[in-house]
Coordinates of C-alpha atoms and ligand atoms in Angstrom, one line a residue:
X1 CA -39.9 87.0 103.7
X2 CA -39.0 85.1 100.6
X3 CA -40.3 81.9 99.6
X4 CA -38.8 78.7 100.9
X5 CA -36.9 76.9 98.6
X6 CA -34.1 75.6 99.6
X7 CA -33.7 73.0 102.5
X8 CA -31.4 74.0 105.9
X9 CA -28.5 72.2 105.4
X10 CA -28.0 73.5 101.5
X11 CA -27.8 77.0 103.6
X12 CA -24.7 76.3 104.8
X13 CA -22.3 78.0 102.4
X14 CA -24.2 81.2 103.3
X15 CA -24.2 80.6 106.4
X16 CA -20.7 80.3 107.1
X17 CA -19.6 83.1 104.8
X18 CA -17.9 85.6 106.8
X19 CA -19.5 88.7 105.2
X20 CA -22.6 87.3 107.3
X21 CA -20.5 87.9 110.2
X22 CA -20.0 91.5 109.2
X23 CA -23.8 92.1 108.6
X24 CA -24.8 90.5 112.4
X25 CA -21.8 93.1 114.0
X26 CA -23.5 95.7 111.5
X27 CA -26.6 95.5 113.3
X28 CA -25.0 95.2 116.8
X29 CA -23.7 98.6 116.1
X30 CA -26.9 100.5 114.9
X31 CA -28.6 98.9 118.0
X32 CA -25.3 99.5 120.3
X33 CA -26.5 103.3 120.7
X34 CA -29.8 103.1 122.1
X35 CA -30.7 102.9 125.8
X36 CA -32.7 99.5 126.4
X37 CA -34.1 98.7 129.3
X38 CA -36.6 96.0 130.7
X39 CA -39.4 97.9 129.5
X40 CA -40.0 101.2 127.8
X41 CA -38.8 102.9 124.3
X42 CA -35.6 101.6 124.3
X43 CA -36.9 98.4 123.7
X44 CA -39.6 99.0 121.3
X45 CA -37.3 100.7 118.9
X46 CA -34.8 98.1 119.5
X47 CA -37.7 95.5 118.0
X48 CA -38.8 98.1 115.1
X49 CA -35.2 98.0 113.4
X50 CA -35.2 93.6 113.9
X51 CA -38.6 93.9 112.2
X52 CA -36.6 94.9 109.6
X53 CA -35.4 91.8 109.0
X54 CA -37.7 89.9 110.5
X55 CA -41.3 88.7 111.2
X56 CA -42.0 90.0 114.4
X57 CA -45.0 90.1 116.6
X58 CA -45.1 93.1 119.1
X59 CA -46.6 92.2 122.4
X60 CA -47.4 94.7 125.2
X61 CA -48.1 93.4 128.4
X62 CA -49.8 96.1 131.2
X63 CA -47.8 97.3 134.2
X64 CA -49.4 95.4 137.3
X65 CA -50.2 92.2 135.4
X66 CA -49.6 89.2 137.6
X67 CA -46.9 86.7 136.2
X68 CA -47.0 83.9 138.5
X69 CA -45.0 85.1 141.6
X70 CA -44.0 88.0 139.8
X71 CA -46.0 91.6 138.4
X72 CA -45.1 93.4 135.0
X73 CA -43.2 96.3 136.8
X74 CA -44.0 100.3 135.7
X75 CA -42.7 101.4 132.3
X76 CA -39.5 103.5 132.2
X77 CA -38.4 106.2 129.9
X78 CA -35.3 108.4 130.3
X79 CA -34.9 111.3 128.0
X80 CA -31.6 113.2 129.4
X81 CA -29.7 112.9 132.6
X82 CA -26.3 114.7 134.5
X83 CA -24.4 115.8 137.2
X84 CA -23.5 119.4 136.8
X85 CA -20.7 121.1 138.8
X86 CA -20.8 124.6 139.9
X87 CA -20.0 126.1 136.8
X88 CA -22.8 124.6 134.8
X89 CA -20.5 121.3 133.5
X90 CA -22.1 118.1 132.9
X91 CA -19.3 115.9 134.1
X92 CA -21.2 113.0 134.0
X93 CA -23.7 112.7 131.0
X94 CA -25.9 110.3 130.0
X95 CA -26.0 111.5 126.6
X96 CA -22.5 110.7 126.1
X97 CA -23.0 107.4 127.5
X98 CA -26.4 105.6 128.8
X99 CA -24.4 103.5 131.2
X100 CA -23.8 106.1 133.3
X101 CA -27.5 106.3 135.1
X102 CA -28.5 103.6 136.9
X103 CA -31.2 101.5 134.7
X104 CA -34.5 102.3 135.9
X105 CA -33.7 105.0 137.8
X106 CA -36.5 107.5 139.4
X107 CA -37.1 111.2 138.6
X108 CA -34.3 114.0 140.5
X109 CA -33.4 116.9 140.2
X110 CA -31.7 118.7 142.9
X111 CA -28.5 120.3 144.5
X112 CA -26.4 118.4 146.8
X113 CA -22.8 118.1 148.1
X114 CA -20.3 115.4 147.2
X115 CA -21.2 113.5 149.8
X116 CA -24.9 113.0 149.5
X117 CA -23.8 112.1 145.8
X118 CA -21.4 109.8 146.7
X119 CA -24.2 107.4 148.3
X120 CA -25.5 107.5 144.8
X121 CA -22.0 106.9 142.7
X122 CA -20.9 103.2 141.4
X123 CA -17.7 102.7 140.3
X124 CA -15.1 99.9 139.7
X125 CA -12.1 100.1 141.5
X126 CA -10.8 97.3 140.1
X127 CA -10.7 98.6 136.3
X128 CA -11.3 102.4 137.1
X129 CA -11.6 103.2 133.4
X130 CA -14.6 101.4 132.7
X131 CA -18.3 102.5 133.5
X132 CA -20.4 100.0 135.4
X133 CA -23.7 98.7 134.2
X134 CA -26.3 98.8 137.1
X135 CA -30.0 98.6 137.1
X136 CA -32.6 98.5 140.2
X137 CA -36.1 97.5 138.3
X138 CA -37.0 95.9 141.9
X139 CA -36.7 98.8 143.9
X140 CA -37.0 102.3 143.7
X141 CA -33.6 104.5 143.7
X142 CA -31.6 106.5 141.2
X143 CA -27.6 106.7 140.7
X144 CA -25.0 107.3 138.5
X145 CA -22.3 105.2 137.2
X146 CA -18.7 106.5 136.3
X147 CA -15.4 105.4 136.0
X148 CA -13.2 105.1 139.4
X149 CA -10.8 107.7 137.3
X150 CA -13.1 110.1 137.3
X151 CA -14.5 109.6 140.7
X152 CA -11.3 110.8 142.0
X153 CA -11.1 113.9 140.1
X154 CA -14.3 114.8 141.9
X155 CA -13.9 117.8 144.4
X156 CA -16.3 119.4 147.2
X157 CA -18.9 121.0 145.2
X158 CA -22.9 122.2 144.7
X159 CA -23.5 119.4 142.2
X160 CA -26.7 119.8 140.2
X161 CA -28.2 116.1 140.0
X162 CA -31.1 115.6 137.0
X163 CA -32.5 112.5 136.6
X164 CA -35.3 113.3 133.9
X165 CA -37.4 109.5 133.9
X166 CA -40.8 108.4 134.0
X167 CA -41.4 105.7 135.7
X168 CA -45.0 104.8 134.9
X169 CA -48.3 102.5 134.2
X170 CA -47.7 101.3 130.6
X171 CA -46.4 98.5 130.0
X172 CA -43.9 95.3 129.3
X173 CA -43.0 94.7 125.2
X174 CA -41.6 91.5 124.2
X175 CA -41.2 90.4 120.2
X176 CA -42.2 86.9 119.0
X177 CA -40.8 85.7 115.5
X178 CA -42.7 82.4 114.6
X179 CA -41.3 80.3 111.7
X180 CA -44.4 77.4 110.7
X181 CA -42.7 74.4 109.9
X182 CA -44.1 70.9 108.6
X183 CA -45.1 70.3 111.8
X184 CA -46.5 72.2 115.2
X185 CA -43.7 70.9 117.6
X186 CA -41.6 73.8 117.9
X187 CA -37.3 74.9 118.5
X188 CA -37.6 77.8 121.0
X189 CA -34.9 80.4 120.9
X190 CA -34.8 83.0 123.2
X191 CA -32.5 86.0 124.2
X192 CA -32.7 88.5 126.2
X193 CA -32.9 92.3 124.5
X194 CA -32.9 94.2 127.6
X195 CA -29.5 95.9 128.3
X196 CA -28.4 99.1 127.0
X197 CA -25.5 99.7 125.6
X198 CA -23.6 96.3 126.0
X199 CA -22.6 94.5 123.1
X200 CA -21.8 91.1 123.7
X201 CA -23.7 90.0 127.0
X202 CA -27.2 91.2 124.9
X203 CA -26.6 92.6 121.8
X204 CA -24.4 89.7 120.1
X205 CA -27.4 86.9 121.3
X206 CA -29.9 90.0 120.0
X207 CA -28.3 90.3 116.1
X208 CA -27.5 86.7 115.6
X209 CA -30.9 85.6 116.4
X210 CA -32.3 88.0 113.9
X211 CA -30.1 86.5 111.2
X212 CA -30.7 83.2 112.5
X213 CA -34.9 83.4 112.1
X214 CA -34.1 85.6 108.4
X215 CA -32.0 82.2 107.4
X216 CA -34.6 79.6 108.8
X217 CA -37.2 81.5 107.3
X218 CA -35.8 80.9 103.8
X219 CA -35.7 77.3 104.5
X220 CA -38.3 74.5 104.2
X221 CA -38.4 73.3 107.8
X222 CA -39.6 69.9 109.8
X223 CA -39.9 72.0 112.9
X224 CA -41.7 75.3 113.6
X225 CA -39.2 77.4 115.0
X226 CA -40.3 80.3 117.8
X227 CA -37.8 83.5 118.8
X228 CA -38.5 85.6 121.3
X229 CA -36.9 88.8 121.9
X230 CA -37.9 89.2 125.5
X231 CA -36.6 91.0 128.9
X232 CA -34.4 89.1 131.1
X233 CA -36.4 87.2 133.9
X234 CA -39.3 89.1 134.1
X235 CA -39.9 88.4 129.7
X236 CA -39.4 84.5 130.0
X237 CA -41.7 84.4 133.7
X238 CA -44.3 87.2 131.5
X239 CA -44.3 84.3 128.3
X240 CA -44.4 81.3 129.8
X241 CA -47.2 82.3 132.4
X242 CA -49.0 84.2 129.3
X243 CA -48.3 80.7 127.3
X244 CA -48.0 77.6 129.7
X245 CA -51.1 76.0 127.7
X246 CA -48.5 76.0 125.0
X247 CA -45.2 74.9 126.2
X248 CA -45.8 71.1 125.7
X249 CA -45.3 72.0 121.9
X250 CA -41.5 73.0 122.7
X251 CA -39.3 70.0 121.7
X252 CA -35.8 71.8 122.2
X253 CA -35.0 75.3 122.7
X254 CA -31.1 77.3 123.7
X255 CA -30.8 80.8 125.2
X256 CA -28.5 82.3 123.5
X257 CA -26.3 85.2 125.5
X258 CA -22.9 86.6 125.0
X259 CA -22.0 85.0 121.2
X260 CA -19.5 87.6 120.0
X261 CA -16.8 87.6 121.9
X262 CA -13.2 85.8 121.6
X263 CA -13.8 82.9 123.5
X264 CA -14.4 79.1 122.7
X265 CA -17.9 78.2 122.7
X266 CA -19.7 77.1 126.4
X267 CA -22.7 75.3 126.3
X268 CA -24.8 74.5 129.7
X269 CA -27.0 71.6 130.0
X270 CA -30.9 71.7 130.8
X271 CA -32.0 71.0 133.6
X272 CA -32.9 67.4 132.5
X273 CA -29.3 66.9 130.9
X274 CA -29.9 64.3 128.6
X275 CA -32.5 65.9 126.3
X276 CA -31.9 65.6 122.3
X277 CA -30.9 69.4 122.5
X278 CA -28.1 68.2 125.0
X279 CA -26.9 65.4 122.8
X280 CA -27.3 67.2 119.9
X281 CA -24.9 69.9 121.3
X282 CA -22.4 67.7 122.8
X283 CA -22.2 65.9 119.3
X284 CA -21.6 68.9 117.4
X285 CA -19.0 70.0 119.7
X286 CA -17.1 66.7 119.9
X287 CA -17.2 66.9 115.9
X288 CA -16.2 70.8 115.7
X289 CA -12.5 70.5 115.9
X290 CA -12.7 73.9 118.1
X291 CA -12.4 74.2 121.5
X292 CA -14.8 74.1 123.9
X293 CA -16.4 73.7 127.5
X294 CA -20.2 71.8 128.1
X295 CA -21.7 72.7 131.8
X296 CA -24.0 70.7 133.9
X297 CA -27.2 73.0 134.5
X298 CA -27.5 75.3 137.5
X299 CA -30.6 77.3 138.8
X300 CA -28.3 80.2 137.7
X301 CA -27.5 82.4 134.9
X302 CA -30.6 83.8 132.0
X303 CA -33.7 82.7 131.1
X304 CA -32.9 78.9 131.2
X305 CA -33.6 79.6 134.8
X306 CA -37.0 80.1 134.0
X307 CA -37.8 77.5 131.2
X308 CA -36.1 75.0 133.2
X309 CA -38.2 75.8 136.7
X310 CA -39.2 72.3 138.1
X311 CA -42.7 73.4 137.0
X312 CA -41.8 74.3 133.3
X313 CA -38.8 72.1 132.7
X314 CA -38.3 72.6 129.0
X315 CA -35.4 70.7 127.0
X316 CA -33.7 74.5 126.9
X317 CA -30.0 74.7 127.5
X318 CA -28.0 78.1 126.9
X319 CA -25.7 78.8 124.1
X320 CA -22.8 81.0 124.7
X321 CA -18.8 81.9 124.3
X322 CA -17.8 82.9 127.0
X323 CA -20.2 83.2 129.8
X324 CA -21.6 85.6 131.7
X325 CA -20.0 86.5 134.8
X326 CA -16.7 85.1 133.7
X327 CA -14.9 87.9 131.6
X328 CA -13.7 91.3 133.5
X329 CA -15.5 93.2 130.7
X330 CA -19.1 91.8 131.7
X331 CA -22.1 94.8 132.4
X332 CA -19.0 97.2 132.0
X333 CA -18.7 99.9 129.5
X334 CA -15.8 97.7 128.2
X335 CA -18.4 95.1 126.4
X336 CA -18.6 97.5 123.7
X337 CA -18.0 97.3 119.6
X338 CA -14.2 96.2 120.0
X339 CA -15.2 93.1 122.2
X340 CA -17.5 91.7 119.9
X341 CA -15.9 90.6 116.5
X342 CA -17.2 89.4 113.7
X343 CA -15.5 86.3 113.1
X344 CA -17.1 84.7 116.3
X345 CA -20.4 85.9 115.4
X346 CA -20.2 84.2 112.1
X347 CA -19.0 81.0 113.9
X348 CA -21.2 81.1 116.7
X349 CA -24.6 81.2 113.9
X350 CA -22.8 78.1 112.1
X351 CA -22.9 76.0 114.9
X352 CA -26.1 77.1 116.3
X353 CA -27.4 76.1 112.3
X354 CA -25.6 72.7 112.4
X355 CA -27.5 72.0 115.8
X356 CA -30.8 73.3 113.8
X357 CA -29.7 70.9 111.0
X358 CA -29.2 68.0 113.5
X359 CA -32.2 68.3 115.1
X360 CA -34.4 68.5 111.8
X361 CA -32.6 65.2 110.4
X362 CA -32.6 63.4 113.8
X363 CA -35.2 61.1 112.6
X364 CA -35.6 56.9 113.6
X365 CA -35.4 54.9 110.8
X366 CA -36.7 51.0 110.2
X367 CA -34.0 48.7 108.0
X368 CA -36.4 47.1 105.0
X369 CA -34.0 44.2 105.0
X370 CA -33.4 43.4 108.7
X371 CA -32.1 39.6 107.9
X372 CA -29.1 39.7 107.1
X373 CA -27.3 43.0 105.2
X374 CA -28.4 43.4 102.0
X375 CA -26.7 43.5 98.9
X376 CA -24.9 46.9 98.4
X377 CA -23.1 46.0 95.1
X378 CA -26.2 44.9 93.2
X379 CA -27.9 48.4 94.0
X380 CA -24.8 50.4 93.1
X381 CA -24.1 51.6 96.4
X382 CA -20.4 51.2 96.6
X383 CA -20.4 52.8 92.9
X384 CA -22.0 55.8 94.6
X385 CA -19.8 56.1 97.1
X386 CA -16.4 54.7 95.0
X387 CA -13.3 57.5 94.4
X388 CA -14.6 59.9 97.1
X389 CA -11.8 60.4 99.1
X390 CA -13.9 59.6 102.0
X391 CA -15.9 56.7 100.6
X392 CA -14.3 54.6 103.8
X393 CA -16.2 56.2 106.1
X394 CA -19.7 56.6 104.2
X395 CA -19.5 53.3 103.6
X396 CA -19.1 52.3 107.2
X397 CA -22.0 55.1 108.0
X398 CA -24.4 52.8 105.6
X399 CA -23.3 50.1 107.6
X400 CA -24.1 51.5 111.1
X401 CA -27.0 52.7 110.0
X402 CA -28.4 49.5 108.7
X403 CA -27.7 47.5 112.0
X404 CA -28.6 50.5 114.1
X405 CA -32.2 51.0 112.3
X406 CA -34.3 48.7 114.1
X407 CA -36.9 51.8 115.1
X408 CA -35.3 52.4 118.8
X409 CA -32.0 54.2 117.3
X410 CA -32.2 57.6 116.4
X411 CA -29.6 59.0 113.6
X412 CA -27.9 60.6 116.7
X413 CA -28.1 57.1 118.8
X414 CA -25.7 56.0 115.8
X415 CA -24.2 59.0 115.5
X416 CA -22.7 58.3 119.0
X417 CA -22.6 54.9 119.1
X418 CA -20.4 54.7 115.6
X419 CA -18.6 57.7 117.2
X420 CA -19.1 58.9 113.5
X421 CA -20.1 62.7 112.6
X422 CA -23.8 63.4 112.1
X423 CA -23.5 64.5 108.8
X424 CA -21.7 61.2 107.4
X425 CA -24.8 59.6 109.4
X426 CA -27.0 61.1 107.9
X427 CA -25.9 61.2 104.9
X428 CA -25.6 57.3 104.5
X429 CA -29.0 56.9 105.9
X430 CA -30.3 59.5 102.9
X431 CA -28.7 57.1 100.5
X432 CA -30.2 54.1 102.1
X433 CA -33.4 55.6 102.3
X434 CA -33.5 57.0 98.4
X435 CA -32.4 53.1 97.4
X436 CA -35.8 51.7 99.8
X437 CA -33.7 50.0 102.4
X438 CA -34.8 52.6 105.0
X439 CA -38.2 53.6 105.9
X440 CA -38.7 56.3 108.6
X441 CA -40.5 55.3 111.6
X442 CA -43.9 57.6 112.8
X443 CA -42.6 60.5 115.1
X444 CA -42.4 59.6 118.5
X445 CA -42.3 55.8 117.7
X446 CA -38.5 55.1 118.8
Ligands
ZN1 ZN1 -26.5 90.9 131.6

């Protein structure tokens, strides 16, 4: 990592360049290939190319290790798979795509007719090109996954099933990227890095936090800042049971899922639904001039689930586009390279680094000269704000954030309450500060 130099709201110009979109799709398509899964290989190598980029501790948690209600399931490995016809074809290969074996499948290898197969065939009717994406970590089976299309071009035969897996004692690998800031409250950002190949519900949320913890680490930060590359569910249960002496040091935290793809940008709510990350969010949105949708929380979706149990209840709300569930091409083969696009992945990392930016200049601020406003003129305050074409608007930010600093309103309080953008909030309480008028209250004092 280099040395920080520069503070995170100077890295916005780099930021928001769109070759950095380019360089997060680059990534998405060296890791697009390689079949993840909830444990095993997959996922290891997955974290050995983002430790390129990256600091990245490499935990590995046994098989049979209790996680509250849960147990770290068997490892899995897969290193070939097909169905065979008669005449020695493989018409359905795994090497030609990983989506078509059913994640975590166990070991066969046998001959059977069409009809014994069939049991073990998924398909989608609906849009009979695609593959679908199905797992069973839970319980013990094996299938195959094909397009409906080819389904029907499936005749009475002696198929040749092989299923060559390992399902095993080893264990559960999760990566942890921790960014020390000025202090040991910590931003939590977490994604899931368990899917194979699926680009934007994984693999979009996987790249852009890599870039986003390579960017924060070049920046001198108020906040420590904590990634973790985990499995769905059963990675978010495995940390916080593994780190529930720790949590309390989480101010705010987003799951970030599905970040590449077309649509406007959908934010759900934590649980609590007034925490700064939710403000902060709805802020930034309100100011964006894009489109965009903000959800209530639901005991439904990623890991938010988890960090937001009644027993956990972090300030974590999930970042997105478009969510989950919600587009035809979600766990299908058609959430490949050409649904992600680089654009939105460059957009989706500014906003997520103007929340970041928010949430480090958030602070609560006491006005040095309550009684009364003090004079601007004499200290050459409308001077440094005169000719800008915007000098309206900084000037009424000063004045907001004069009344407003009486050590109860944060910079986001006035943000709101002036219904002015953060940044012109900020920036007139930066001015105020550098001329003595402000002075920043303790943390935790408003
Ligand atoms: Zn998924």
């Amino acid at each position: 990592m280099s040395t920080r130099t520069t503070d995170l709201s100077s890295l916005r110009s780099t930021l928001e360049s769109s070759s950095l979109g380019h360089e997060i799709y680059s990534l998405i398509r060296e890791l697009y290939p390689i079949c993840r899964s909830i444990t095993g290989e997959g996922f290891r190598e997955t974290l050995g190319r983002i430790r390129k980029e990256i600091p990245l501790d490499v935990h590995e948690v046994p098989s049979g290790t209790r996680v509250f209600d849960w147990t770290v399931p068997k490892e899995w490995n897969i290193r070939d798979a097909y169905v065979k016809n008669s005449r020695g074809e493989r018409i359905i290969d795994f090497k030609r795509h990983n989506l078509h074996v059913v994640n975590y499948s166990v070991p066969v290898h046998r001959k059977m007719s069409l009809a014994e197969l069939r049991t073990h065939l998924h398909t989608l009717p609906d849009q009979p090109d695609w593959i679908p994406y199905r797992t069973s970590y839970y319980k013990e089976s094996w299938g195959f996954c094909l397009s409906h299309n080819q389904l029907q071009t499936m005749g009475e035969n002696e198929y040749e099933v092989c299923i060559d897996s390992a399902l095993e004692n080893g264990s559960l690998t999760y990566g942890e990227c921790y960014l020390p800031g000025e202090n040991s409250a910590e931003v939590l950002i977490s994604c899931h890095a368990c899917h194979p190949s699926l680009c934007n519900d994984n693999l979009s949320s996987v790249a852009m936090a890599t870039f986003l913890a390579k960017y924060l680490g070049q920046a001198q930060l108020r906040y420590s800042y904590r990634f973790l590359f985990i499995p769905g569910t059963i990675g978010s249960i495995t940390w916080l049971s593994q780190n529930e002496d720790h949590v309390n040091a989480i101010q705010h935290g987003l799951v970030l899922t599905c970040v590449g793809d077309r649509g406007h940008i959908t934010y759900k709510k934590s649980r609590r639904g007034d925490a700064e990350i939710d403000c902060a969010m709805a802020h930034v949105l309100k100011h964006s001039g894009h489109r965009y949708d903000i959800e209530s929380f639901s005991p439904y979706g990623y890991d938010e689930r988890q960090y937001c149990s009644p027993g956990i209840d972090l300030p974590v709300g999930r970042f997105s586009r478009t969510p989950h569930g919600t587009f035809p091409e979600y766990h299908t083969s058609a959430d490949n390279l050409e649904f992600v696009r680089p654009f939105a992945l460059a957009q989706s990392l500014a906003m997520c680094r103007k929340i970041f930016s928010l949430l480090e200049n958030n602070k609560t601020y006491q006005n040095q000269n309550p009684k009364c406003e003090p004079q601007l003129g004499k200290r050459g305050l409308y001077r440094a704000i005169g000719g800008l074409a915007d000098a309206g608007a900084r000037e009424m930010a000063m004045l907001w954030v004069l009344n407003l600093s009486d050590g109860f309103h944060s910079l986001l309080d006035i943000a709101e309450r002036s219904e002015l953008d953060f940044d012109a909030i900020e920036f007139g309480a930066r001015t105020l500060r550098e001329h003595g008028l402000l002075k920043e209250c303790a943390q935790g004092a408003a």
